[in-house]
mmCIF file of C-alpha atoms in Angstrom:
data_model
loop_
_atom_site.group_PDB
_atom_site.id
_atom_site.type_symbol
_atom_site.label_atom_id
_atom_site.label_comp_id
_atom_site.label_asym_id
_atom_site.label_seq_id
_atom_site.Cartn_x
_atom_site.Cartn_y
_atom_site.Cartn_z
ATOM 1 C CA UNK A 197 21.076 7.644 137.673
ATOM 2 C CA UNK A 198 21.816 9.417 140.920
ATOM 3 C CA UNK A 199 19.187 11.029 143.121
ATOM 4 C CA UNK A 200 20.243 14.594 142.327
ATOM 5 C CA UNK A 201 20.324 14.022 138.557
ATOM 6 C CA UNK A 202 16.523 13.724 138.334
ATOM 7 C CA UNK A 203 16.107 16.925 140.308
ATOM 8 C CA UNK A 204 18.487 18.763 137.938
ATOM 9 C CA UNK A 205 16.461 17.670 134.902
ATOM 10 C CA UNK A 206 13.251 18.774 136.612
ATOM 11 C CA UNK A 207 14.756 22.182 137.464
ATOM 12 C CA UNK A 208 15.931 22.599 133.857
ATOM 13 C CA UNK A 209 12.469 21.841 132.481
ATOM 14 C CA UNK A 210 10.542 24.138 134.817
ATOM 15 C CA UNK A 211 12.707 27.249 135.122
ATOM 16 C CA UNK A 212 12.104 30.569 133.396
ATOM 17 C CA UNK A 213 14.719 33.232 132.718
ATOM 18 C CA UNK A 214 14.663 35.439 135.799
ATOM 19 C CA UNK A 215 14.991 38.908 134.353
ATOM 20 C CA UNK A 216 14.428 38.739 130.591
ATOM 21 C CA UNK A 217 10.767 38.502 129.592
ATOM 22 C CA UNK A 218 11.299 39.230 125.893
ATOM 23 C CA UNK A 219 14.383 39.564 123.679
ATOM 24 C CA UNK A 220 14.369 40.177 119.938
ATOM 25 C CA UNK A 221 16.918 41.568 117.497
ATOM 26 C CA UNK A 222 16.699 42.639 113.878
ATOM 27 C CA UNK A 223 18.501 44.593 111.213
ATOM 28 C CA UNK A 224 17.062 47.981 110.307
ATOM 29 C CA UNK A 225 15.517 48.315 106.849
ATOM 30 C CA UNK A 226 17.880 49.203 103.972
ATOM 31 C CA UNK A 227 19.813 51.303 103.130
ATOM 32 C CA UNK A 228 20.966 51.261 106.776
ATOM 33 C CA UNK A 229 22.766 48.228 108.163
ATOM 34 C CA UNK A 230 22.239 48.978 111.833
ATOM 35 C CA UNK A 231 21.207 46.270 114.300
ATOM 36 C CA UNK A 232 18.545 46.822 116.954
ATOM 37 C CA UNK A 233 17.852 44.756 120.058
ATOM 38 C CA UNK A 234 14.648 45.073 122.069
ATOM 39 C CA UNK A 235 14.738 43.553 125.509
ATOM 40 C CA UNK A 236 11.987 43.596 128.114
ATOM 41 C CA UNK A 237 13.258 42.823 131.575
ATOM 42 C CA UNK A 238 11.261 42.411 134.759
ATOM 43 C CA UNK A 239 11.388 46.165 135.403
ATOM 44 C CA UNK A 240 12.641 47.921 132.245
ATOM 45 C CA UNK A 241 12.349 48.071 128.459
ATOM 46 C CA UNK A 242 15.662 48.511 126.609
ATOM 47 C CA UNK A 243 16.210 49.414 122.979
ATOM 48 C CA UNK A 244 19.860 49.083 121.935
ATOM 49 C CA UNK A 245 21.160 50.194 118.531
ATOM 50 C CA UNK A 246 24.469 49.273 116.927
ATOM 51 C CA UNK A 247 25.399 51.570 114.057
ATOM 52 C CA UNK A 248 27.009 49.666 111.224
ATOM 53 C CA UNK A 249 28.872 51.820 108.740
ATOM 54 C CA UNK A 250 32.478 52.322 107.681
ATOM 55 C CA UNK A 251 33.052 55.384 109.874
ATOM 56 C CA UNK A 252 31.691 53.722 113.023
ATOM 57 C CA UNK A 253 33.792 50.639 112.405
ATOM 58 C CA UNK A 254 36.969 52.755 112.127
ATOM 59 C CA UNK A 255 36.219 54.890 115.163
ATOM 60 C CA UNK A 256 34.819 52.012 117.230
ATOM 61 C CA UNK A 257 31.572 53.627 118.352
ATOM 62 C CA UNK A 258 29.645 51.970 121.158
ATOM 63 C CA UNK A 259 25.968 51.044 120.835
ATOM 64 C CA UNK A 260 23.334 53.499 122.030
ATOM 65 C CA UNK A 261 20.813 52.317 124.576
ATOM 66 C CA UNK A 262 17.426 53.767 125.464
ATOM 67 C CA UNK A 263 16.019 52.260 128.645
ATOM 68 C CA UNK A 264 12.874 53.105 130.573
ATOM 69 C CA UNK A 265 10.869 51.527 133.401
ATOM 70 C CA UNK A 266 7.658 49.769 132.370
ATOM 71 C CA UNK A 267 5.460 52.597 133.664
ATOM 72 C CA UNK A 268 7.315 55.210 131.591
ATOM 73 C CA UNK A 269 7.300 53.002 128.487
ATOM 74 C CA UNK A 270 3.505 52.704 128.703
ATOM 75 C CA UNK A 271 3.262 56.524 128.752
ATOM 76 C CA UNK A 272 5.956 57.191 126.119
ATOM 77 C CA UNK A 273 4.360 57.527 122.698
ATOM 78 C CA UNK A 274 7.772 58.198 121.126
ATOM 79 C CA UNK A 275 9.379 55.016 122.525
ATOM 80 C CA UNK A 276 6.312 52.974 121.527
ATOM 81 C CA UNK A 277 6.459 54.445 118.016
ATOM 82 C CA UNK A 278 10.101 53.401 117.668
ATOM 83 C CA UNK A 279 9.290 49.835 118.723
ATOM 84 C CA UNK A 280 6.314 49.694 116.351
ATOM 85 C CA UNK A 281 8.305 51.131 113.418
ATOM 86 C CA UNK A 282 11.206 48.701 113.885
ATOM 87 C CA UNK A 283 9.532 45.512 115.146
ATOM 88 C CA UNK A 284 5.885 45.910 114.122
ATOM 89 C CA UNK A 285 2.479 46.247 115.745
ATOM 90 C CA UNK A 286 2.359 42.691 117.146
ATOM 91 C CA UNK A 287 5.647 43.074 119.022
ATOM 92 C CA UNK A 288 4.560 46.439 120.410
ATOM 93 C CA UNK A 289 1.283 44.936 121.653
ATOM 94 C CA UNK A 290 3.146 42.029 123.253
ATOM 95 C CA UNK A 291 5.669 44.331 124.957
ATOM 96 C CA UNK A 292 2.905 46.567 126.285
ATOM 97 C CA UNK A 293 1.102 43.539 127.746
ATOM 98 C CA UNK A 294 4.343 42.429 129.425
ATOM 99 C CA UNK A 295 4.754 45.925 130.890
ATOM 100 C CA UNK A 296 1.212 45.710 132.285
ATOM 101 C CA UNK A 297 2.120 42.403 133.958
ATOM 102 C CA UNK A 298 0.150 40.181 131.573
ATOM 103 C CA UNK A 299 2.532 37.302 130.877
ATOM 104 C CA UNK A 300 1.864 34.415 128.515
ATOM 105 C CA UNK A 301 3.605 31.659 130.435
ATOM 106 C CA UNK A 302 3.046 29.067 127.724
ATOM 107 C CA UNK A 303 5.375 31.019 125.415
ATOM 108 C CA UNK A 304 8.072 30.835 128.081
ATOM 109 C CA UNK A 305 7.815 27.083 128.653
ATOM 110 C CA UNK A 306 10.705 25.139 127.126
ATOM 111 C CA UNK A 307 10.125 23.096 123.972
ATOM 112 C CA UNK A 308 10.845 19.950 125.986
ATOM 113 C CA UNK A 309 7.815 20.604 128.184
ATOM 114 C CA UNK A 310 5.634 21.582 125.232
ATOM 115 C CA UNK A 311 6.521 18.306 123.499
ATOM 116 C CA UNK A 312 5.680 16.357 126.665
ATOM 117 C CA UNK A 313 2.278 18.088 126.743
ATOM 118 C CA UNK A 314 1.746 17.384 123.034
ATOM 119 C CA UNK A 315 2.163 13.667 123.720
ATOM 120 C CA UNK A 316 -1.336 13.747 125.231
ATOM 121 C CA UNK A 317 -2.992 15.488 122.276
ATOM 122 C CA UNK A 318 -5.040 13.762 119.617
ATOM 123 C CA UNK A 319 -4.130 14.301 115.983
ATOM 124 C CA UNK A 320 -6.834 16.887 115.356
ATOM 125 C CA UNK A 321 -5.759 18.848 118.458
ATOM 126 C CA UNK A 322 -2.121 18.767 117.381
ATOM 127 C CA UNK A 323 -3.052 20.108 113.948
ATOM 128 C CA UNK A 324 -5.184 22.854 115.524
ATOM 129 C CA UNK A 325 -2.379 23.786 117.907
ATOM 130 C CA UNK A 326 -0.033 24.207 114.946
ATOM 131 C CA UNK A 327 -2.310 26.983 113.671
ATOM 132 C CA UNK A 328 -2.141 29.136 116.818
ATOM 133 C CA UNK A 329 1.184 30.899 116.190
ATOM 134 C CA UNK A 330 4.510 30.567 114.353
ATOM 135 C CA UNK A 331 6.331 28.954 117.263
ATOM 136 C CA UNK A 332 3.725 26.200 117.644
ATOM 137 C CA UNK A 333 3.551 25.742 113.865
ATOM 138 C CA UNK A 334 7.286 25.112 113.767
ATOM 139 C CA UNK A 335 7.223 22.824 116.809
ATOM 140 C CA UNK A 336 4.117 20.863 115.758
ATOM 141 C CA UNK A 337 5.615 20.210 112.334
ATOM 142 C CA UNK A 338 9.011 19.135 113.648
ATOM 143 C CA UNK A 339 10.304 15.633 113.045
ATOM 144 C CA UNK A 340 10.788 15.128 116.787
ATOM 145 C CA UNK A 341 7.086 15.679 117.545
ATOM 146 C CA UNK A 342 5.879 13.470 114.678
ATOM 147 C CA UNK A 343 8.304 10.680 115.530
ATOM 148 C CA UNK A 344 7.037 10.690 119.119
ATOM 149 C CA UNK A 345 3.438 10.836 117.879
ATOM 150 C CA UNK A 346 3.884 7.781 115.643
ATOM 151 C CA UNK A 347 5.960 5.795 118.152
ATOM 152 C CA UNK A 348 3.434 6.339 120.973
ATOM 153 C CA UNK A 349 0.479 5.280 118.831
ATOM 154 C CA UNK A 350 1.967 2.374 116.887
ATOM 155 C CA UNK A 351 2.505 -1.081 118.361
ATOM 156 C CA UNK A 352 5.721 -1.858 116.494
ATOM 157 C CA UNK A 353 8.112 0.227 114.479
ATOM 158 C CA UNK A 354 9.679 -1.912 111.757
ATOM 159 C CA UNK A 355 13.036 -1.341 110.077
ATOM 160 C CA UNK A 356 11.149 -0.488 106.899
ATOM 161 C CA UNK A 357 9.177 2.199 108.736
ATOM 162 C CA UNK A 358 12.378 3.709 110.181
ATOM 163 C CA UNK A 359 13.999 3.681 106.744
ATOM 164 C CA UNK A 360 10.889 5.200 105.169
ATOM 165 C CA UNK A 361 10.802 7.872 107.899
ATOM 166 C CA UNK A 362 14.446 8.759 107.320
ATOM 167 C CA UNK A 363 13.597 9.381 103.652
ATOM 168 C CA UNK A 364 10.229 11.126 103.826
ATOM 169 C CA UNK A 365 9.743 12.130 107.471
ATOM 170 C CA UNK A 366 7.641 10.846 110.362
ATOM 171 C CA UNK A 367 4.647 12.992 109.482
ATOM 172 C CA UNK A 368 4.255 11.054 106.223
ATOM 173 C CA UNK A 369 4.842 7.739 108.004
ATOM 174 C CA UNK A 370 1.737 8.486 110.067
ATOM 175 C CA UNK A 371 -0.326 8.510 106.862
ATOM 176 C CA UNK A 372 0.695 4.950 106.020
ATOM 177 C CA UNK A 373 0.030 3.461 109.445
ATOM 178 C CA UNK A 374 -3.295 2.504 110.972
ATOM 179 C CA UNK A 375 -3.437 5.838 112.820
ATOM 180 C CA UNK A 376 -6.567 7.895 112.099
ATOM 181 C CA UNK A 377 -6.374 10.487 109.360
ATOM 182 C CA UNK A 378 -7.983 13.870 109.901
ATOM 183 C CA UNK A 379 -8.552 16.438 107.179
ATOM 184 C CA UNK A 380 -7.778 19.991 108.173
#
């Protein structure tokens, strides 16, 4: 490996998107088929709507965009109501905190870094972490995390264990090894 290659990997692991703090899209509730995108940038909140219906598709209408600086978003009950109606109370609360400058940096850390951090957790801590939010639940229950967990805490991985893991998953392999079992 060359000298610069290690630096590139380090930069990839520790960089955050520069402008976009939050980005979420969804389809509006039926009977409409419109798509909405909410994006919080370092200085603005944007709500973009794509109308999806036969007439718009024939005419080729462009999406509509409502954009306001953070300060105006925090004072705009109407804009906040739209975000709450479309994306829910939790998203609105999160966006308002971002606009106030309260960032949750752990959410913005790449999964690679989170997995490296999880390598140092005990089983009970890993299980507790999985209960904090949906993103950690998904990550903590991933095959990648459980394979690393078992491999780091087991002296030898036999062919039978690998075969068993390919059939039932690494989380179940942990149950049949000498690793401690914790009830949750």
